[in-house]
PDB file of C-alpha atoms and ligand atoms in Angstrom:
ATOM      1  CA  UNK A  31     100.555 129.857 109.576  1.00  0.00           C
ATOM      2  CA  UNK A  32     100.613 127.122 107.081  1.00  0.00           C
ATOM      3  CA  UNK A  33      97.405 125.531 105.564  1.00  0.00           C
ATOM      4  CA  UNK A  34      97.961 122.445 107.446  1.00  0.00           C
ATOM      5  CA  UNK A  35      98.037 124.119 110.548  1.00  0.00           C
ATOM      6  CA  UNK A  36      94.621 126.095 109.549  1.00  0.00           C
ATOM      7  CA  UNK A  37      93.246 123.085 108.612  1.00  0.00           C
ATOM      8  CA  UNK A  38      94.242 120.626 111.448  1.00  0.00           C
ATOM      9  CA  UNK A  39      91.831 119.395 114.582  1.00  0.00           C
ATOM     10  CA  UNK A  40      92.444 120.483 118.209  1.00  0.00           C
ATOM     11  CA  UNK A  41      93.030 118.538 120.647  1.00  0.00           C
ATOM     12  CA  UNK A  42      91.462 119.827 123.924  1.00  0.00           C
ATOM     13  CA  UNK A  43      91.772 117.675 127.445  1.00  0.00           C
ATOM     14  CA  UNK A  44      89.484 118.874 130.770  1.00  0.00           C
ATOM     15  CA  UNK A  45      90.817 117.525 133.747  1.00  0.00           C
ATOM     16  CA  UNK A  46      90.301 117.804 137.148  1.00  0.00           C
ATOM     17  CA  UNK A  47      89.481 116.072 140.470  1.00  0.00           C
ATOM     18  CA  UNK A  48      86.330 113.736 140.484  1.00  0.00           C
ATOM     19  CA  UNK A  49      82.985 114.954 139.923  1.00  0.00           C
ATOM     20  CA  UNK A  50      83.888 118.220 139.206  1.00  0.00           C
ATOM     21  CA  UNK A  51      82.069 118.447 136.385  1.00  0.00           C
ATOM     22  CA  UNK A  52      84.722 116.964 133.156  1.00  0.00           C
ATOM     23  CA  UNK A  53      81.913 115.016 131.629  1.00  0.00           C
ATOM     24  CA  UNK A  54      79.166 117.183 131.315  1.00  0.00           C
ATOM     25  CA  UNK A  55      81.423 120.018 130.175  1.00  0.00           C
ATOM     26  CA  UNK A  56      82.896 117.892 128.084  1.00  0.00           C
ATOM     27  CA  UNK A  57      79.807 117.221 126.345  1.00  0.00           C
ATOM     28  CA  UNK A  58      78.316 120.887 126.145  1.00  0.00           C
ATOM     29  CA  UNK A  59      81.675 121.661 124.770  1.00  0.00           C
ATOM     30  CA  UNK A  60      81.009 119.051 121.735  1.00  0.00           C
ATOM     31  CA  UNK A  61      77.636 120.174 120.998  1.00  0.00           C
ATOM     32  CA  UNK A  62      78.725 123.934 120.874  1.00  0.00           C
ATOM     33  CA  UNK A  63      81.408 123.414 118.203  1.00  0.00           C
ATOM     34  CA  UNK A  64      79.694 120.431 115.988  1.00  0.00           C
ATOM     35  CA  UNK A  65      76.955 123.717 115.945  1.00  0.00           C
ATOM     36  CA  UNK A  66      79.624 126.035 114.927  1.00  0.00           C
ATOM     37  CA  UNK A  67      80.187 123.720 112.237  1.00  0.00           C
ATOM     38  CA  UNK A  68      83.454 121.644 113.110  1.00  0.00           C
ATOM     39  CA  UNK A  69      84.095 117.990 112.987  1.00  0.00           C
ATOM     40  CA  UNK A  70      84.485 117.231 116.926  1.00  0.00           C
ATOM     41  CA  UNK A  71      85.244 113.784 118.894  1.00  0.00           C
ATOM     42  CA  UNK A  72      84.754 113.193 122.678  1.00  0.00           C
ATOM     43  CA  UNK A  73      86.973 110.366 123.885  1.00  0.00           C
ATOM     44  CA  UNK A  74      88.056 109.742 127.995  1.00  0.00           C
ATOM     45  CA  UNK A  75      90.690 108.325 129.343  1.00  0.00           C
ATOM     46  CA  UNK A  76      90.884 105.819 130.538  1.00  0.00           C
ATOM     47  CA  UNK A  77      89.086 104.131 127.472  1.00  0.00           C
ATOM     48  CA  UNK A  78      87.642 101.082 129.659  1.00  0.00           C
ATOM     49  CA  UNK A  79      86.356  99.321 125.897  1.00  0.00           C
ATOM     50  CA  UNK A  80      89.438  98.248 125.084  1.00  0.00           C
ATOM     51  CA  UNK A  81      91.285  94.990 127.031  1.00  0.00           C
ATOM     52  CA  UNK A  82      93.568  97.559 128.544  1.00  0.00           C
ATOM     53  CA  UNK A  83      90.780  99.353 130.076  1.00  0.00           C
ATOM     54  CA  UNK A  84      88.854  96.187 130.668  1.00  0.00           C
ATOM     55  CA  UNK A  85      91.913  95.622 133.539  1.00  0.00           C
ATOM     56  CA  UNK A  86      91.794  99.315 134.548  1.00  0.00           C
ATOM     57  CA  UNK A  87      88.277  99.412 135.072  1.00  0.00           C
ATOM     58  CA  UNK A  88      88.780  96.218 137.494  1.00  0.00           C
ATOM     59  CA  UNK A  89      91.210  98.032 139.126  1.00  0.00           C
ATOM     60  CA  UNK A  90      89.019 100.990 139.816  1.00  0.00           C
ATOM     61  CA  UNK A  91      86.170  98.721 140.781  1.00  0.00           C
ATOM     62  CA  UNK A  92      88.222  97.224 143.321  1.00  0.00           C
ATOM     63  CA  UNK A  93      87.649  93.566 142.015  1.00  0.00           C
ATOM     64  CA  UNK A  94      91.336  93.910 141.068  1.00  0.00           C
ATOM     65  CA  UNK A  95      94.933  94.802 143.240  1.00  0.00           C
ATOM     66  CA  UNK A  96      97.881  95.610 141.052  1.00  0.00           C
ATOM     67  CA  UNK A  97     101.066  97.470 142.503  1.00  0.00           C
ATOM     68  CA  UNK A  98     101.099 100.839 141.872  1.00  0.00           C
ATOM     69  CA  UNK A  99     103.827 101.194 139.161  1.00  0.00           C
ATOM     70  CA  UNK A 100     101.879  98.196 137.198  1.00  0.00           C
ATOM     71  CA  UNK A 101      98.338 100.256 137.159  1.00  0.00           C
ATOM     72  CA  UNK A 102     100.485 103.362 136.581  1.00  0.00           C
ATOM     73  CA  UNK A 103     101.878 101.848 133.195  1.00  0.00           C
ATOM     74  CA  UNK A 104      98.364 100.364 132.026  1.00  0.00           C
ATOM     75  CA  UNK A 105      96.982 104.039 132.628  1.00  0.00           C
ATOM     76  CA  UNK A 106      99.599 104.983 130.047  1.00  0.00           C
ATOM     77  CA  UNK A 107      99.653 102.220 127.812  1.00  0.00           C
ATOM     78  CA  UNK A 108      95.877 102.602 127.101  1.00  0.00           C
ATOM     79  CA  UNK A 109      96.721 106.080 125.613  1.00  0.00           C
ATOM     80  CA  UNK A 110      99.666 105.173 123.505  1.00  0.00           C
ATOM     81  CA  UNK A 111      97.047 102.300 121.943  1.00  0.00           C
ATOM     82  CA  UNK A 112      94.812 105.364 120.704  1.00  0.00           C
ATOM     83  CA  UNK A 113      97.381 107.526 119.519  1.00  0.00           C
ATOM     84  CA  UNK A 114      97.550 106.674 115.822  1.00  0.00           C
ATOM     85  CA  UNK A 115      93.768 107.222 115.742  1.00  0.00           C
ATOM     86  CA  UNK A 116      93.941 110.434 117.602  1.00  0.00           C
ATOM     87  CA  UNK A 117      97.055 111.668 115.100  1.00  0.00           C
ATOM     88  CA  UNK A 118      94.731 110.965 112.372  1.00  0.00           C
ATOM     89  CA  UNK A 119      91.521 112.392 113.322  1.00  0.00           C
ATOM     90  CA  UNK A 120      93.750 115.514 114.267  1.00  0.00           C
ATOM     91  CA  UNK A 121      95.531 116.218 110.856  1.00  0.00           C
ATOM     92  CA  UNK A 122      92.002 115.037 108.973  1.00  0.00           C
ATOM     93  CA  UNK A 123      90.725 118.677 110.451  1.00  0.00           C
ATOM     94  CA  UNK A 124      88.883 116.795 113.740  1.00  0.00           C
ATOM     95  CA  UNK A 125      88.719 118.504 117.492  1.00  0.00           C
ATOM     96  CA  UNK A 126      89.612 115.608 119.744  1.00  0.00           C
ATOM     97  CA  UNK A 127      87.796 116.695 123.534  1.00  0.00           C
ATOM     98  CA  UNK A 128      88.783 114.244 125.973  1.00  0.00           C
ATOM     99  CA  UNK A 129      87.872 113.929 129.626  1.00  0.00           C
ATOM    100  CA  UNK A 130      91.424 113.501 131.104  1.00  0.00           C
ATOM    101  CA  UNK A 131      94.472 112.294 129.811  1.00  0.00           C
ATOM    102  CA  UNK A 132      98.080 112.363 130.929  1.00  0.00           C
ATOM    103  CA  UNK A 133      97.963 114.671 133.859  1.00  0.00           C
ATOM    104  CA  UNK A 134      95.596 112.701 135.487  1.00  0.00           C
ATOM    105  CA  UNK A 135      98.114 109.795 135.123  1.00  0.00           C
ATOM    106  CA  UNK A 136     100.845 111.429 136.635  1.00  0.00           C
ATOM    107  CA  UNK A 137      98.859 113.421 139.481  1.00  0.00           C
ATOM    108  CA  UNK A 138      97.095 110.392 140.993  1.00  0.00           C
ATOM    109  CA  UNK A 139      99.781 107.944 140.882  1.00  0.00           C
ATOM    110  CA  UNK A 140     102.145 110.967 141.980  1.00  0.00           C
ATOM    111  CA  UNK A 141      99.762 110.916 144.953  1.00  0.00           C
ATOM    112  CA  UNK A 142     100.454 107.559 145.898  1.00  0.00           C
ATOM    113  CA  UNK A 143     103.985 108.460 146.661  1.00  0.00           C
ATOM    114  CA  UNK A 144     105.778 107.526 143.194  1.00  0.00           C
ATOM    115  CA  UNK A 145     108.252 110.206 142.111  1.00  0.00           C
ATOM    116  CA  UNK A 146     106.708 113.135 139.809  1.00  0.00           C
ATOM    117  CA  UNK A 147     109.774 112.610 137.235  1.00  0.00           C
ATOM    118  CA  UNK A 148     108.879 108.633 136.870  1.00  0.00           C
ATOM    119  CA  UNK A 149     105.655 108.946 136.339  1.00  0.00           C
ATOM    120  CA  UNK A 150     105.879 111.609 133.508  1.00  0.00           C
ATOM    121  CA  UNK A 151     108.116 109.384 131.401  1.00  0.00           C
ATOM    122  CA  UNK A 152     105.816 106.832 129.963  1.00  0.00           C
ATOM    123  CA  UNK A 153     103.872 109.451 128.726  1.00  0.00           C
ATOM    124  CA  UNK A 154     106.220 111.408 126.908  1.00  0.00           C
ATOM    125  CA  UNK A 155     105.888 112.068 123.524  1.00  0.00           C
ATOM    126  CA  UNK A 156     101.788 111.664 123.415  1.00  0.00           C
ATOM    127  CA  UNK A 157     100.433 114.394 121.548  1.00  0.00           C
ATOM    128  CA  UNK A 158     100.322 117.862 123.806  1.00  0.00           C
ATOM    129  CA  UNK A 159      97.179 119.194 124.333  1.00  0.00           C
ATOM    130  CA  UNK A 160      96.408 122.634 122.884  1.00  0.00           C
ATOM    131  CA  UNK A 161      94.416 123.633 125.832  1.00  0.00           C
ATOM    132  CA  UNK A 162      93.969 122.013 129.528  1.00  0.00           C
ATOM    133  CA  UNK A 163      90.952 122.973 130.916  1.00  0.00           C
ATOM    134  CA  UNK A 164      91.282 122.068 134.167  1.00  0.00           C
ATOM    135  CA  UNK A 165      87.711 122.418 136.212  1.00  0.00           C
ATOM    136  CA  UNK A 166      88.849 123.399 139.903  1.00  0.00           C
ATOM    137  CA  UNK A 167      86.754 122.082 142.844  1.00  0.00           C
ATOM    138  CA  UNK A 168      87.119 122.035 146.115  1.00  0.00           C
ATOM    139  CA  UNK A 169      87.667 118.144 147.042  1.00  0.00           C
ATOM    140  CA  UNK A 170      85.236 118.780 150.113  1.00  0.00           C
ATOM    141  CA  UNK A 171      82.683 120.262 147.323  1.00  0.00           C
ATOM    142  CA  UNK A 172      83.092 117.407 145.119  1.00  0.00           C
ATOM    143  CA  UNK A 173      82.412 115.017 147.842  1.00  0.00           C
ATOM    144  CA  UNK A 174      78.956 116.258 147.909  1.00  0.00           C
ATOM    145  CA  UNK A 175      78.450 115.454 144.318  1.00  0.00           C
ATOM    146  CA  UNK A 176      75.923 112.727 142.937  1.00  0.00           C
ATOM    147  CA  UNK A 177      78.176 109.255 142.886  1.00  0.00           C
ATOM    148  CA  UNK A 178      81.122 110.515 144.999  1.00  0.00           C
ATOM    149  CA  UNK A 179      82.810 107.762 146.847  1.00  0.00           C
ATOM    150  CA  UNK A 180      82.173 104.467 144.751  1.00  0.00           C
ATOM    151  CA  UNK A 181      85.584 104.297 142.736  1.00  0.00           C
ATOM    152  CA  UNK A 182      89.356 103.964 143.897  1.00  0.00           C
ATOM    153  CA  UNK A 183      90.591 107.739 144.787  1.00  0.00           C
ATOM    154  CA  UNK A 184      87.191 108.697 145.589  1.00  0.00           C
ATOM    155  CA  UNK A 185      88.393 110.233 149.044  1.00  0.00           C
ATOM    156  CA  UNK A 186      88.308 113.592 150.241  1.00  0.00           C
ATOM    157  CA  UNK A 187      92.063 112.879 151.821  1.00  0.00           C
ATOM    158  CA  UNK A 188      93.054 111.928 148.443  1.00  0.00           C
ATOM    159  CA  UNK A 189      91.382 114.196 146.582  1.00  0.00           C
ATOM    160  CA  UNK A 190      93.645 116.827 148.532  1.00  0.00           C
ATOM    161  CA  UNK A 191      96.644 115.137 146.911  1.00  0.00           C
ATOM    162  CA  UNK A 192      95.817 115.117 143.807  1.00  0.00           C
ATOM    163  CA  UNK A 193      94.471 118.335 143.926  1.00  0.00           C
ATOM    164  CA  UNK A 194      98.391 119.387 144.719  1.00  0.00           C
ATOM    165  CA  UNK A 195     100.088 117.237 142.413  1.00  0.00           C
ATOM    166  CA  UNK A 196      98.040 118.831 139.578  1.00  0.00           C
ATOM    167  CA  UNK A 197      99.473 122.340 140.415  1.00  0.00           C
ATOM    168  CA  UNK A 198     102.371 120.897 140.301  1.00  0.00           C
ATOM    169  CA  UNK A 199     102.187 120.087 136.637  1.00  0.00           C
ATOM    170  CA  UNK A 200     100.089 122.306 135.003  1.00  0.00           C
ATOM    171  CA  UNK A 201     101.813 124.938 132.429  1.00  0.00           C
ATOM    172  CA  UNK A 202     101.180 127.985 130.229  1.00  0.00           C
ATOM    173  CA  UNK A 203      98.512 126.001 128.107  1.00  0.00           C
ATOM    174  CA  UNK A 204      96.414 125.707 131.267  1.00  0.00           C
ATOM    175  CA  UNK A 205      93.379 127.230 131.709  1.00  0.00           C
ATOM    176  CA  UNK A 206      91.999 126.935 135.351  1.00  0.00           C
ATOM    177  CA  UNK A 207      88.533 127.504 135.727  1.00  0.00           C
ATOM    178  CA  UNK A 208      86.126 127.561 138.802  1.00  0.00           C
ATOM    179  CA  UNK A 209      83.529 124.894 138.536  1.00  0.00           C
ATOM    180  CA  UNK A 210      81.704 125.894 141.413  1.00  0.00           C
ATOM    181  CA  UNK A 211      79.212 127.917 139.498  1.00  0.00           C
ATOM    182  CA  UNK A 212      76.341 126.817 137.458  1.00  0.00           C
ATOM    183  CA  UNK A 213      76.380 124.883 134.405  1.00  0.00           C
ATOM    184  CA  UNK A 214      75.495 126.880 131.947  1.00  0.00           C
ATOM    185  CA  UNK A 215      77.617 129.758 132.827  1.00  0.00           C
ATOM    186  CA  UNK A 216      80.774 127.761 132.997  1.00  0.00           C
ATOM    187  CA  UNK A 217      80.652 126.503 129.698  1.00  0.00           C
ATOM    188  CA  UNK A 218      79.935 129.794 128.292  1.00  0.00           C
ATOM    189  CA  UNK A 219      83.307 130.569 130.054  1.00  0.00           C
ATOM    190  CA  UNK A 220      85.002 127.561 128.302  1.00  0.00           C
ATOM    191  CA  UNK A 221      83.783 128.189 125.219  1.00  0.00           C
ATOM    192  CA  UNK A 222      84.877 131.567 125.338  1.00  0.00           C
ATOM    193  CA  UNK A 223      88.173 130.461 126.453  1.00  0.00           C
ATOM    194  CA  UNK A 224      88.544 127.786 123.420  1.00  0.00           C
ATOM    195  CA  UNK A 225      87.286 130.216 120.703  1.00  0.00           C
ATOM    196  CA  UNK A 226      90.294 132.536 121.507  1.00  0.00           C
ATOM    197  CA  UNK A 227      92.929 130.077 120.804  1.00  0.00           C
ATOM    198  CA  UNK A 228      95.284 130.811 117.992  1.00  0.00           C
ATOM    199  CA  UNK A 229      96.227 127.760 115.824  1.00  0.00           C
ATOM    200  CA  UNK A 230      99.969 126.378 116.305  1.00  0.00           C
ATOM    201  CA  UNK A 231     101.761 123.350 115.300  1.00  0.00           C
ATOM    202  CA  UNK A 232     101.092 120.006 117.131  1.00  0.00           C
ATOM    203  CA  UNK A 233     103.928 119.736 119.749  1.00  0.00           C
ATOM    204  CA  UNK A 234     104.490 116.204 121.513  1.00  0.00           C
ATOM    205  CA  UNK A 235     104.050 115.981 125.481  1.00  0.00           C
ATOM    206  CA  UNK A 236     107.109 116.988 128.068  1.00  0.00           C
ATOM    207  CA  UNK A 237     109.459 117.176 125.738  1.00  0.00           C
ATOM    208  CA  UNK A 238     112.237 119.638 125.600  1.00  0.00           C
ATOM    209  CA  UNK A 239     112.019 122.485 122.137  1.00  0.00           C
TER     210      UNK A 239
HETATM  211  P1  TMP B 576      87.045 108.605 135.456  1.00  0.00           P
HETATM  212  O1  TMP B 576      86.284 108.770 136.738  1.00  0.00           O
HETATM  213  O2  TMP B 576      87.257 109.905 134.746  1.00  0.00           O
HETATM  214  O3  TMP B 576      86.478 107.520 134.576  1.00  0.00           O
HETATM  215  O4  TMP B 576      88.517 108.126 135.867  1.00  0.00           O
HETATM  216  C1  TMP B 576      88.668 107.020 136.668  1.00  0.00           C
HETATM  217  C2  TMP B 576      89.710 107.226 137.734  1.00  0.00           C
HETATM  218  O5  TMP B 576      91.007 106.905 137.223  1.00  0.00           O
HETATM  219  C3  TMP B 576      89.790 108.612 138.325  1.00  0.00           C
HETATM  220  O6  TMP B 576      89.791 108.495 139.752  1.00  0.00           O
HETATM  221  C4  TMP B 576      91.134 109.125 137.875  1.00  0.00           C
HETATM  222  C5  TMP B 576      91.949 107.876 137.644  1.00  0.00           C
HETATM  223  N1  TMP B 576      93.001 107.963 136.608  1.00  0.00           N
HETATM  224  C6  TMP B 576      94.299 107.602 136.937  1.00  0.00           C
HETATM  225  O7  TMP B 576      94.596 107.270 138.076  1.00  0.00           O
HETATM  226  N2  TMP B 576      95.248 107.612 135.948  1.00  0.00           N
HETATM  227  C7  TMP B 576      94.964 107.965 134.655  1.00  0.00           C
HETATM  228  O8  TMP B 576      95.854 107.961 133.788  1.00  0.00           O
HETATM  229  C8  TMP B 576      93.600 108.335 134.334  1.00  0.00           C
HETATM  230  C9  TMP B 576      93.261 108.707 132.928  1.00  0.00           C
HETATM  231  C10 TMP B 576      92.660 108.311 135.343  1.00  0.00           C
HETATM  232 MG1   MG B 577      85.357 109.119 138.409  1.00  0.00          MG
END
């Protein structure tokens, strides 16, 4: 492949239902490439520092009602504000890990009842992910987790929902991995799994090549 392929960042999203484990992963993930030598950002969606996530976070906290289509665009919109900075840090050689990004969009509010196809279209044309790591849980298992149950979504009912929607979506640059096992041994799993990706061209998000 082409130098600027070699040379580029990757951009690598974990997703999954609530307190399966995205963060912490997420983070042992960083630390085991910035040792390995590469430049590496963690970011999550959704970004609540910006005014865009300032609503969202509202929203979440229940101190806010929007209707479902409104939230649903905000989600999205608080991507497309980072994308310039993620396209940079990308081509200038950086690994972008984030702790969900467009899936999650379109499997909770696909949950809700709003058409898969309609929710998929603001987010087309975001960068695609290289890899989706997607941490599966049981919803019942996550419910026993630290923090469960505070946020919007956090229901085992749900959960279930989302959990479907996501199979719905996922594709060929999914990996799924159980993350009902201990810590240590499912990141060596991930970072297995992320070492043995070849480098390709950056392609842009649900749409047709
Ligand atoms: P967090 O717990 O990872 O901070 O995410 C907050 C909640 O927002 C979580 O329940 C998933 C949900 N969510 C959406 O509904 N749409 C989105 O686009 C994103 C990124 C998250
Ligand atoms: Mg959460």
């Amino acid at each position: 492949s082409s130098p600027l392929i070699e040379n580029r960042g990757q951009l690598i999203v974990f997703e999954g239902l609530d307190k399966s484990g995205k963060s912490t992963q997420s983070q042992k993930l960083k630390e085991a490439l910035l040792k390995d030598g590469q430049f590496v950002d963690l970011w999550s969606f959704p970004d609540r520092n910006t005014k865009l996530g300032d609503v969202i976070d509202s929203y979440l906290n229940k101190r806010l009602e929007l209707d479902d289509r409104s939230i649903h665009l905000l989600f999205s919109a608080n991507r497309w504000e980072k994308v310039s900075k993620l396209i940079k840090l990308l081509e200038s050689g950086t690994t972008v890990i984030t702790d969900r990004y467009a899936f999650s969009g379109v499997a909770y509010s696909a949950a809700k009842g709003l058409p898969l196809e309609w929710c998929k279209q603001p987010d087309v044309g975001l960068p695609k992910p290289d890899c989706v790591i997607f941490l599966q849980l049981s919803p019942e298992a996550g419910a026993k987790r630290n923090g469960f149950g505070e946020e919007r979504y956090e229901k085992t009912q749900f959960q279930n929902k989302v959990l479907e929607q996501f199979m719905q979506i996922k594709d060929e640059s999914w990996k799924i991995i159980n993350a009902d096992q201990n810590m240590e041994d499912l990141h060596q799993e991930i970072y297995k799994h992320i070492k043995s990706l070849k480098k390709e061209e950056l392609k842009r998000l649900w749409e047709k090549d």
